[in-house]
mmCIF file with all atom_site columns, C-alpha atoms and ligand atoms in Angstrom:
data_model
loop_
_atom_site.group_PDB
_atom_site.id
_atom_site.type_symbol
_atom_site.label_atom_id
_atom_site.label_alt_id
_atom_site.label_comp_id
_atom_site.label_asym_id
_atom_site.label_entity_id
_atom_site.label_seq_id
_atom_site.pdbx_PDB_ins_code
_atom_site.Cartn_x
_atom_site.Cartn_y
_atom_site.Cartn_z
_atom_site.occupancy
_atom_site.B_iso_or_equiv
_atom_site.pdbx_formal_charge
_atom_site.auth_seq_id
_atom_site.auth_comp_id
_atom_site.auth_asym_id
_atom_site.auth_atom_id
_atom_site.pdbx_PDB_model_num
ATOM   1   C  CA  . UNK A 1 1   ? -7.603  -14.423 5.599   1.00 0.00 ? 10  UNK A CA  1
ATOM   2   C  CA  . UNK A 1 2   ? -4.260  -13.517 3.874   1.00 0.00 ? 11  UNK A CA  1
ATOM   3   C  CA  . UNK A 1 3   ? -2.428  -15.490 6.356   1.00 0.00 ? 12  UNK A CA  1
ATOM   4   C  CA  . UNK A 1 4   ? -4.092  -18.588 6.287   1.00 0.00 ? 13  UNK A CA  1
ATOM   5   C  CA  . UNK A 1 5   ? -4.035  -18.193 2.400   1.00 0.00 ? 14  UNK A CA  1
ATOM   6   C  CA  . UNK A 1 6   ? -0.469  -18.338 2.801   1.00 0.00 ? 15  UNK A CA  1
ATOM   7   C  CA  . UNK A 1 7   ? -0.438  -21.277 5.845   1.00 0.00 ? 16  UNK A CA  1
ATOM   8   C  CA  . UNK A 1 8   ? 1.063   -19.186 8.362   1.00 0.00 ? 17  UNK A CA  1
ATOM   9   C  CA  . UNK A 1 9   ? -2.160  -18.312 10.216  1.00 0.00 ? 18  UNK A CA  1
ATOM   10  C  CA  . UNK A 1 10  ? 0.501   -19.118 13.026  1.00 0.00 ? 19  UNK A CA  1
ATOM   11  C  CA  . UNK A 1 11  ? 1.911   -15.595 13.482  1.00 0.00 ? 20  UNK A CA  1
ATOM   12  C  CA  . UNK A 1 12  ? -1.543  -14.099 13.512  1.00 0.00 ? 21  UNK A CA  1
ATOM   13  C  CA  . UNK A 1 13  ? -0.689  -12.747 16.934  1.00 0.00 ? 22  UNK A CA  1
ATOM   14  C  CA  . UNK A 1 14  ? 2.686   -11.566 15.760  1.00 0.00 ? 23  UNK A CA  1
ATOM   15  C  CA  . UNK A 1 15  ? 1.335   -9.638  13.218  1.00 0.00 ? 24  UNK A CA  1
ATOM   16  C  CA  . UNK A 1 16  ? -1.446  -7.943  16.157  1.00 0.00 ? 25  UNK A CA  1
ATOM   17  C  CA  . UNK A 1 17  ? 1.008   -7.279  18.263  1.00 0.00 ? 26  UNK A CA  1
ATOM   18  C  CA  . UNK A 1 18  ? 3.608   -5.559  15.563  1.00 0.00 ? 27  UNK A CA  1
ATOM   19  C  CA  . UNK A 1 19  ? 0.594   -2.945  14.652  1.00 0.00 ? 28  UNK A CA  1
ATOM   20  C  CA  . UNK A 1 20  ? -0.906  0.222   14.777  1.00 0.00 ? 29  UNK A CA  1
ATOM   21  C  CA  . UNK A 1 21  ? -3.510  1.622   12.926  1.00 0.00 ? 30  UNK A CA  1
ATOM   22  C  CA  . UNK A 1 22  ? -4.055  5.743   11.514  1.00 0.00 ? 31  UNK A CA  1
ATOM   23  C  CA  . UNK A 1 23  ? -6.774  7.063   9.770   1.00 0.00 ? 32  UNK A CA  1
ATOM   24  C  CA  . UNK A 1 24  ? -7.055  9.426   7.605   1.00 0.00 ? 33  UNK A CA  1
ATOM   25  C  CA  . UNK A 1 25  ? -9.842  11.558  6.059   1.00 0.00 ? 34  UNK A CA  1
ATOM   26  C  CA  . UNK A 1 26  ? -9.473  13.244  2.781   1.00 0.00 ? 35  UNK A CA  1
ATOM   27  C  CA  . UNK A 1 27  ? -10.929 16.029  0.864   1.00 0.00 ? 36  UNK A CA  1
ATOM   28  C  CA  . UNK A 1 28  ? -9.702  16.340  -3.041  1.00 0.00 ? 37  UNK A CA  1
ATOM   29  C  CA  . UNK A 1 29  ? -10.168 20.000  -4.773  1.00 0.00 ? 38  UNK A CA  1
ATOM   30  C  CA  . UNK A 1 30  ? -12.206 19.556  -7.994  1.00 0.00 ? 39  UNK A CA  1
ATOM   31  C  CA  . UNK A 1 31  ? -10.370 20.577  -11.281 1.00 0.00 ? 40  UNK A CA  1
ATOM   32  C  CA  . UNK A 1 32  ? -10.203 23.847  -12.009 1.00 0.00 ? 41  UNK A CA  1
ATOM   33  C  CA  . UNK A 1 33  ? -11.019 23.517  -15.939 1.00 0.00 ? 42  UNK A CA  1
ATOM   34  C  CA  . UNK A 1 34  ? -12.746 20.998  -17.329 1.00 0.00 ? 43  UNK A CA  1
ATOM   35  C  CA  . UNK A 1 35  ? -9.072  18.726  -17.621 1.00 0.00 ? 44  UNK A CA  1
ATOM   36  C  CA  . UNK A 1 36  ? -8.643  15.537  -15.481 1.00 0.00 ? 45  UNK A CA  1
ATOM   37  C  CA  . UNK A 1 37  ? -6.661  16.564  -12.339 1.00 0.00 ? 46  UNK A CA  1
ATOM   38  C  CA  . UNK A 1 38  ? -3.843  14.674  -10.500 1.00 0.00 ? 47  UNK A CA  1
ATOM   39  C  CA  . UNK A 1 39  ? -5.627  14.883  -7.245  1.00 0.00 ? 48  UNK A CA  1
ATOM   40  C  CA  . UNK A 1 40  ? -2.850  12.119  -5.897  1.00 0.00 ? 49  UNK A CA  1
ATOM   41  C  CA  . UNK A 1 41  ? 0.198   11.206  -7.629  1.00 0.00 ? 50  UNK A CA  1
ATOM   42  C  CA  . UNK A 1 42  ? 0.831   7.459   -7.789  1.00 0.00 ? 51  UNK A CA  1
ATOM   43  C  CA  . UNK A 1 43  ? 2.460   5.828   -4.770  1.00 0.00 ? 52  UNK A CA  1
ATOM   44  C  CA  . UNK A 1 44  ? 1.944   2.758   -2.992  1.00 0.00 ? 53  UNK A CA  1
ATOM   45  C  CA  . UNK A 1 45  ? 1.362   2.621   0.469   1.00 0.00 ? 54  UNK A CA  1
ATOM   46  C  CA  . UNK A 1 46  ? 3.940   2.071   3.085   1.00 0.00 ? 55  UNK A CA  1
ATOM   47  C  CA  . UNK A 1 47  ? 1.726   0.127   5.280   1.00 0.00 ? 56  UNK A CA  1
ATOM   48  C  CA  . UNK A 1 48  ? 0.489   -3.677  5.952   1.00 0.00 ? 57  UNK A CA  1
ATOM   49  C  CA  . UNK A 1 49  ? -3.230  -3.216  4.599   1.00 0.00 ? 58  UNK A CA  1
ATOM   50  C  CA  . UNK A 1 50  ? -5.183  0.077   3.899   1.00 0.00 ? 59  UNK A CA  1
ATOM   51  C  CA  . UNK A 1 51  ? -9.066  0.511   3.837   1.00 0.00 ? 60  UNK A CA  1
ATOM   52  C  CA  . UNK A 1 52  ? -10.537 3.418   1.504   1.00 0.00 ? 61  UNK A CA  1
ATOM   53  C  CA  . UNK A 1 53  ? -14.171 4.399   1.749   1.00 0.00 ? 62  UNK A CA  1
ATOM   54  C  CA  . UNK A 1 54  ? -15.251 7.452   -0.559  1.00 0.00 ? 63  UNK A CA  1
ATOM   55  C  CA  . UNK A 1 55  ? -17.861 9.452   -1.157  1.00 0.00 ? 64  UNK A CA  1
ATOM   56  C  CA  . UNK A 1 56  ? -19.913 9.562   -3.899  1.00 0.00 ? 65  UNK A CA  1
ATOM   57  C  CA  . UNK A 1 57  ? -16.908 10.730  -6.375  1.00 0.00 ? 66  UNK A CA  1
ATOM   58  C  CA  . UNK A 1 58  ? -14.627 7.896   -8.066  1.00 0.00 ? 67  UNK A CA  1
ATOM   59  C  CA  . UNK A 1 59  ? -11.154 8.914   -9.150  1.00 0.00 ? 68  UNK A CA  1
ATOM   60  C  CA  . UNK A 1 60  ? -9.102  6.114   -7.746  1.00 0.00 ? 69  UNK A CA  1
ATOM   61  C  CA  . UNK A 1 61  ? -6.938  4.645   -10.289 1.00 0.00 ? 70  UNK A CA  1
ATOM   62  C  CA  . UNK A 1 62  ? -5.085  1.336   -9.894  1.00 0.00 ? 71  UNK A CA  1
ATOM   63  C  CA  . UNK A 1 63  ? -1.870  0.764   -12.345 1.00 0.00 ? 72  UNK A CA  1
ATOM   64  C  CA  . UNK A 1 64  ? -1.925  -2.661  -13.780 1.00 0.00 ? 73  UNK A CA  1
ATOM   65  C  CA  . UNK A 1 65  ? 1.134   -5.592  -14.251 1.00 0.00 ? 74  UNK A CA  1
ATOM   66  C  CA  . UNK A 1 66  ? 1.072   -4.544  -18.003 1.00 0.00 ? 75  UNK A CA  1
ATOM   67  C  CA  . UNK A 1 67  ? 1.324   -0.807  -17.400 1.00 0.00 ? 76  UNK A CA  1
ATOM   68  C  CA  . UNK A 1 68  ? -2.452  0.386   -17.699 1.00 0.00 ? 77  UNK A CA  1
ATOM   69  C  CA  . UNK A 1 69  ? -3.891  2.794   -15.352 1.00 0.00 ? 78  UNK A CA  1
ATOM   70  C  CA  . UNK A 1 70  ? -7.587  1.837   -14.852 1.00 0.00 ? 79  UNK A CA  1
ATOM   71  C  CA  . UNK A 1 71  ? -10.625 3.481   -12.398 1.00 0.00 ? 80  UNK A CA  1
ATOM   72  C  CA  . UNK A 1 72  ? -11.490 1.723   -9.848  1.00 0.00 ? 81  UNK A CA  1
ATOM   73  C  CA  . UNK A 1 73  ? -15.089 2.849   -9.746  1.00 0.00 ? 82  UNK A CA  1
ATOM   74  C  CA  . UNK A 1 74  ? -16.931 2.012   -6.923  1.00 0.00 ? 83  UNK A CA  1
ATOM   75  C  CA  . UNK A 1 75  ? -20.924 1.269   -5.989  1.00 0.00 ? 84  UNK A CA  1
ATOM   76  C  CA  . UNK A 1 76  ? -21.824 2.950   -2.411  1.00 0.00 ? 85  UNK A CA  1
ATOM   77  C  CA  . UNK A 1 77  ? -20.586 1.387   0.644   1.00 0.00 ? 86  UNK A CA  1
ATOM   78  C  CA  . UNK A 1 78  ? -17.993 -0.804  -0.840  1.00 0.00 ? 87  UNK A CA  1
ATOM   79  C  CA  . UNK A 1 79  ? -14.468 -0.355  0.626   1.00 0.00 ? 88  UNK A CA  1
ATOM   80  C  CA  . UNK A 1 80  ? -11.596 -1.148  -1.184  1.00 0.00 ? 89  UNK A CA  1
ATOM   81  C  CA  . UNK A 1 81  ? -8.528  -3.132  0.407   1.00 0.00 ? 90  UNK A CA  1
ATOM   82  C  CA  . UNK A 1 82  ? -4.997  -2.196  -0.717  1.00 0.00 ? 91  UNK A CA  1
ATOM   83  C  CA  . UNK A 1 83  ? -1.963  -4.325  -0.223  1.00 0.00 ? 92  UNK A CA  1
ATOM   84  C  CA  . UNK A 1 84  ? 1.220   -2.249  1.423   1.00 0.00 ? 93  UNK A CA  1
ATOM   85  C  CA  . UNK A 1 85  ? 4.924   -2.104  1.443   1.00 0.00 ? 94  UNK A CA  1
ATOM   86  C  CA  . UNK A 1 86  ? 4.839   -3.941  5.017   1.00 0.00 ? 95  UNK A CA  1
ATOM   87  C  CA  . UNK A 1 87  ? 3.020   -7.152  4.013   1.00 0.00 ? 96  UNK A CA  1
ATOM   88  C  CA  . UNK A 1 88  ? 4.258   -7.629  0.493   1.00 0.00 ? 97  UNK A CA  1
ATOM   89  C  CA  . UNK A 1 89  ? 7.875   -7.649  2.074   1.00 0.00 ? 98  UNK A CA  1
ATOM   90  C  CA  . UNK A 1 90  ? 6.762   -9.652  5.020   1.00 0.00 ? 99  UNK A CA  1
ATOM   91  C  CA  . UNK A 1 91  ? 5.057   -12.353 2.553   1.00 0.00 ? 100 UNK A CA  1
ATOM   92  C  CA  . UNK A 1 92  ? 8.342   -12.614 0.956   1.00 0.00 ? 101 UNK A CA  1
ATOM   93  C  CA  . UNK A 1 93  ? 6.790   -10.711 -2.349  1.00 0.00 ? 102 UNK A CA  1
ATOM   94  C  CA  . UNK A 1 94  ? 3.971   -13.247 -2.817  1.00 0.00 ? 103 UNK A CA  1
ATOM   95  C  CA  . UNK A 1 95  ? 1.115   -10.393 -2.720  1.00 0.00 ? 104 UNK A CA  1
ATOM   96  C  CA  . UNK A 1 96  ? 1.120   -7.899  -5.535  1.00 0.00 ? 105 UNK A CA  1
ATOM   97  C  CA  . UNK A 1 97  ? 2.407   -4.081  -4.464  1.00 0.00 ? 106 UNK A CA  1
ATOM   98  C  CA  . UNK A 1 98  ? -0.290  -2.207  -6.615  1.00 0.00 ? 107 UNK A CA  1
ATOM   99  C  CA  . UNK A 1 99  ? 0.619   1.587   -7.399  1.00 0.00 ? 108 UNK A CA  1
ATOM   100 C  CA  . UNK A 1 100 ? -1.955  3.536   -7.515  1.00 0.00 ? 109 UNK A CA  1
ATOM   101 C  CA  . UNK A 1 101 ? -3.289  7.398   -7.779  1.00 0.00 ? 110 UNK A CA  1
ATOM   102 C  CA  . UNK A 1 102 ? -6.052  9.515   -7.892  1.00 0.00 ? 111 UNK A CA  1
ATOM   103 C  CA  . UNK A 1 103 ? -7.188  11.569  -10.731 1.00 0.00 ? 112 UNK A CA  1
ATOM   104 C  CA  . UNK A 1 104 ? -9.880  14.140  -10.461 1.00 0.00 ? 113 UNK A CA  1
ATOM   105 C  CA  . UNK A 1 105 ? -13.115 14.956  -13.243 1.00 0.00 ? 114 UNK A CA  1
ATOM   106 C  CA  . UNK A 1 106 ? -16.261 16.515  -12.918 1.00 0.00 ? 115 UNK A CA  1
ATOM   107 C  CA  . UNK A 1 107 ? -17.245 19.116  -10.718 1.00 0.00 ? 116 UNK A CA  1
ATOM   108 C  CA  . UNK A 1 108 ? -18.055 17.474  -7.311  1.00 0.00 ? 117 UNK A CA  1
ATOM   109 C  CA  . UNK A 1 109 ? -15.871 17.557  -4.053  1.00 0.00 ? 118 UNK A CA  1
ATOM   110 C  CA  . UNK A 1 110 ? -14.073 14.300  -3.438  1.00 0.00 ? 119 UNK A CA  1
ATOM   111 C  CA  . UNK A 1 111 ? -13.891 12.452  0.124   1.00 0.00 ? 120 UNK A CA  1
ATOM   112 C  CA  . UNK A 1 112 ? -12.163 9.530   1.282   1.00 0.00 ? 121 UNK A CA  1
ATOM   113 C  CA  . UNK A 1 113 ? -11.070 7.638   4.430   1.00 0.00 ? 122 UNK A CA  1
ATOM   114 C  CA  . UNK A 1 114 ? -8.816  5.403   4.762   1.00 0.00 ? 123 UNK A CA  1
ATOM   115 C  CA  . UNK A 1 115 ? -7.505  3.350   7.750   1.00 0.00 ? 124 UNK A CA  1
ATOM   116 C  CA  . UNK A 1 116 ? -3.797  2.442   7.292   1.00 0.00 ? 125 UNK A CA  1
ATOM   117 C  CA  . UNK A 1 117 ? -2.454  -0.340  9.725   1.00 0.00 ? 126 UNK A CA  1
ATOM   118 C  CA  . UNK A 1 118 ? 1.170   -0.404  10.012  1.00 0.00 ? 127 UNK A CA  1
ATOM   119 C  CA  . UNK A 1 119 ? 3.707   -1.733  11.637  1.00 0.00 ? 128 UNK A CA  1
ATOM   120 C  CA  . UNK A 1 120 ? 5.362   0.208   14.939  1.00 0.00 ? 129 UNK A CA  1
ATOM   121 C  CA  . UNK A 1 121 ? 7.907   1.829   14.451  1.00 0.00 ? 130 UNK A CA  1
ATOM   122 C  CA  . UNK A 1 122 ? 10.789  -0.523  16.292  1.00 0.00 ? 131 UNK A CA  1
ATOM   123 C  CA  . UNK A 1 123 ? 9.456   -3.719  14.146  1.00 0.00 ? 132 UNK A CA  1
ATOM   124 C  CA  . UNK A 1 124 ? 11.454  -5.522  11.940  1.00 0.00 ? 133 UNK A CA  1
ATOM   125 C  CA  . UNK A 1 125 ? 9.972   -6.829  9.073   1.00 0.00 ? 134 UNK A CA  1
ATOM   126 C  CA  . UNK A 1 126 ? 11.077  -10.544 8.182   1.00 0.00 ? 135 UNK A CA  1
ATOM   127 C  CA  . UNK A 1 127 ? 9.277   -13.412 6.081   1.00 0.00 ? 136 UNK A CA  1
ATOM   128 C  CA  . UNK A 1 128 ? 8.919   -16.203 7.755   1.00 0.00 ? 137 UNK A CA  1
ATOM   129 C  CA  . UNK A 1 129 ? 10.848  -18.838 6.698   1.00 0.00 ? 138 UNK A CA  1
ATOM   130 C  CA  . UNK A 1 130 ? 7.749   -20.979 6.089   1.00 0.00 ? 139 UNK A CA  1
ATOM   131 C  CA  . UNK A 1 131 ? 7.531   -18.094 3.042   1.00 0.00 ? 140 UNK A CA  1
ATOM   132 C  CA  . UNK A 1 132 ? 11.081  -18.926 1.832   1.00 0.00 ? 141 UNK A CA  1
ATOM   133 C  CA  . UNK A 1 133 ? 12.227  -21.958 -0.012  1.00 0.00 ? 142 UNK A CA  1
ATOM   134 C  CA  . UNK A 1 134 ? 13.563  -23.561 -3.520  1.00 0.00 ? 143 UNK A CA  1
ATOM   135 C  CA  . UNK A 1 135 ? 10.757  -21.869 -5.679  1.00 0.00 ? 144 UNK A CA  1
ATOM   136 C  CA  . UNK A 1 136 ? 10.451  -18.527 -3.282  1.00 0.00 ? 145 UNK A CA  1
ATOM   137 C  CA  . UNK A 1 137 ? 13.765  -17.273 -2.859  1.00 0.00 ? 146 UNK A CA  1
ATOM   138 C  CA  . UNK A 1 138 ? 13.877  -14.846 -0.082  1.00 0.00 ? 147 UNK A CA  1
ATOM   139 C  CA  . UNK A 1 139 ? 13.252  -11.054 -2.182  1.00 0.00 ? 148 UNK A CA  1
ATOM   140 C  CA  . UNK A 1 140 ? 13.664  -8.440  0.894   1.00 0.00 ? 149 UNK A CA  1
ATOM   141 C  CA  . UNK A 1 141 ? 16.429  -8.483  3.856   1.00 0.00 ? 150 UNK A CA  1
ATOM   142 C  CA  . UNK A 1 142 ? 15.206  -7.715  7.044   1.00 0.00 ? 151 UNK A CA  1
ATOM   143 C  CA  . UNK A 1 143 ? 14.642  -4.535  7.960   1.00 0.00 ? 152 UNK A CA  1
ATOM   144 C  CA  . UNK A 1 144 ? 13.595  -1.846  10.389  1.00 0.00 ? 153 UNK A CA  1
ATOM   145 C  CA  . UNK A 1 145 ? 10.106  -0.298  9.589   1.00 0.00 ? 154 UNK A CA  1
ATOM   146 C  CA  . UNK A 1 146 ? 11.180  3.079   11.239  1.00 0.00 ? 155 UNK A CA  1
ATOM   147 C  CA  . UNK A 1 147 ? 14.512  2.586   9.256   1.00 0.00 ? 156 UNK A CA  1
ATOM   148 C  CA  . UNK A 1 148 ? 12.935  2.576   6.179   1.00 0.00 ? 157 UNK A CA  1
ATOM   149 C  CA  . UNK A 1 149 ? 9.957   4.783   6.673   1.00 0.00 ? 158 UNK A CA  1
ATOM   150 C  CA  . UNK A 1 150 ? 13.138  7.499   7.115   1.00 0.00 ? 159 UNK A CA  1
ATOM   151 C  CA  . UNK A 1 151 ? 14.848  6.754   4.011   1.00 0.00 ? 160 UNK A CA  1
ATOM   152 C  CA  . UNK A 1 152 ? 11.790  6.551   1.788   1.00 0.00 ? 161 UNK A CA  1
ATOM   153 C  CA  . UNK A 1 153 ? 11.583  10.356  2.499   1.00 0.00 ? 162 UNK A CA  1
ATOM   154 C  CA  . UNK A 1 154 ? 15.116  11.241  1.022   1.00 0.00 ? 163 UNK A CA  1
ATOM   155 C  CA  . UNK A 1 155 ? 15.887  11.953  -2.996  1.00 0.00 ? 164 UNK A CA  1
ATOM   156 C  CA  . UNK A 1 156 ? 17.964  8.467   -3.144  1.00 0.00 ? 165 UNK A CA  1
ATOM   157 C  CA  . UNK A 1 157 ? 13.946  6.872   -2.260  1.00 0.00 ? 166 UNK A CA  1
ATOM   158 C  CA  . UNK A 1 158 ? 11.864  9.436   -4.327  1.00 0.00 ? 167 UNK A CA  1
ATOM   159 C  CA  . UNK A 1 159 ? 14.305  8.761   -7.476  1.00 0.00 ? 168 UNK A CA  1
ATOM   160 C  CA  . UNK A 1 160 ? 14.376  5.075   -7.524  1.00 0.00 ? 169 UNK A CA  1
ATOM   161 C  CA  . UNK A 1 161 ? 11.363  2.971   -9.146  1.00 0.00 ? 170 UNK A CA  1
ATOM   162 C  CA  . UNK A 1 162 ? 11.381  0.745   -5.628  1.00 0.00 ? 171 UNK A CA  1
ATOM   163 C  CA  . UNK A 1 163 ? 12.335  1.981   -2.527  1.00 0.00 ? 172 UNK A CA  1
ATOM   164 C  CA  . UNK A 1 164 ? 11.933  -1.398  -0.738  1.00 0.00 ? 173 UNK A CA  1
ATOM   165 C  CA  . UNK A 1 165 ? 13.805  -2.801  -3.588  1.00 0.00 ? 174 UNK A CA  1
ATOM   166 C  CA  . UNK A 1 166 ? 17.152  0.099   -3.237  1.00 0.00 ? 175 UNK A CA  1
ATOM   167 C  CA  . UNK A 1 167 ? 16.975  -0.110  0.977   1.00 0.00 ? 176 UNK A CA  1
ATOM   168 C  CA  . UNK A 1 168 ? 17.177  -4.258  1.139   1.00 0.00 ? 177 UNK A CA  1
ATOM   169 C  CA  . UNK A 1 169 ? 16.239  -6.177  -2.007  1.00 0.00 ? 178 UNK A CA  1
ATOM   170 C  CA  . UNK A 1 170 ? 18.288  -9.509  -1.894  1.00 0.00 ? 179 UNK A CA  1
HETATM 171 O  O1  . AKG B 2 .   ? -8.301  8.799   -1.699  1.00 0.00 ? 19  AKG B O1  1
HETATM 172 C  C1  . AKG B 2 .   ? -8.085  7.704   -2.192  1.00 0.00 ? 19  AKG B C1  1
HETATM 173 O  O2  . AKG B 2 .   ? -8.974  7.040   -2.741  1.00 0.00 ? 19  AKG B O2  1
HETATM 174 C  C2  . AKG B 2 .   ? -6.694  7.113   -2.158  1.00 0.00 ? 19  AKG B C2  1
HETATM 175 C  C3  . AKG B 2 .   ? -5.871  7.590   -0.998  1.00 0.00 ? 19  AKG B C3  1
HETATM 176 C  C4  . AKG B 2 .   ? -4.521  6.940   -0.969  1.00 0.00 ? 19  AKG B C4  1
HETATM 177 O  O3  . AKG B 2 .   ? -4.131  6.223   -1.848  1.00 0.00 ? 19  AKG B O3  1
HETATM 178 C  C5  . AKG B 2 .   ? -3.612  7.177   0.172   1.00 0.00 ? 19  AKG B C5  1
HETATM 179 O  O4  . AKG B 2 .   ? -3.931  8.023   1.028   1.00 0.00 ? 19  AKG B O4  1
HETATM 180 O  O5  . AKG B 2 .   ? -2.559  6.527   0.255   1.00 0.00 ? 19  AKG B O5  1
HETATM 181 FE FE1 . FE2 B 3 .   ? -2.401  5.158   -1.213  1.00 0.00 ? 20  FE2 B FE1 1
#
């Protein structure tokens, strides 16, 4: 759906091809006085799409373009779809990087899932030149998802306010 948003339904198979998928249940402590909690400091994810299912307990928190943190409260059975590191670089910037965290209240255990796919760990991530012109200039070099995955573990990463941005912004 993204890709044919964007016109390059084309490298559909590409995009298969270059990914893996990990999931990931888990379990957030409630507070241990009646203050909010960080249960999950804010990050954003380092892979092409992620899909969260939770329990019962909200606490996901989404930061907004001005600045405001807001809950992302959810009705059963919804899942929530988060954009990644992998496919805002790969569509050249174009879909929003959101930050987000998790903050815990209440008194009631917290699960989630959530089904990261990601590129393998050889692929180099490129936009497509289709992504690239007069209005778009190109925002991230090529690079090596492994590559990066290993620097956005050092202090250099964990210091700057964009990783992708430091390791290969244009
Ligand atoms: O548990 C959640 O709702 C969020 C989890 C998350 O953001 C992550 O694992 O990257
Ligand atoms: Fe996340």
């Amino acid at each position: 759906m993204i890709l044919e948003s964007l016109g390059v339904e084309n490298y559909m198979d590409e995009h298969m091809n270059s990914t893996n998928y990990l999931l990931r249940l888990m379990k957030y402590k409630t507070p241990q006085s009646s203050e909010n909690e960080m249960g999950l400091s804010s990050h954003t994810d380092k892979s092409n799409i992620t899909i969260l299912y939770q329990n019962q307990v909200n606490g996901l928190q989404d930061l907004t373009k001005h600045g405001q943190w807001i809950n992302v409260d959810l009705t059963p059975d919804t899942f929530i779809v988060l954009i990644g590191y992998s496919l805002h670089a790969w569509t050249n910037g174009r879909i929003h990087l959101p930050y987000h965290r998790v903050l815990m209240r209440g008194n009631e255990t917290r699960y989630s899932v959530a089904l990261f796919s990601t590129s393998k760990d050889g692929y180099t991530i490129k936009a497509p030149e289709e992504l690239v012109d007069e209005d778009h200039h190109l925002v991230f070099k090529p690079y090596n998802h492994l590559e990066f995955l290993t620097f956005s573990y050092t202090e250099e990463s964990l210091q700057c306010e964009s990783a992708l941005k430091t390791y290969c912004g244009v």
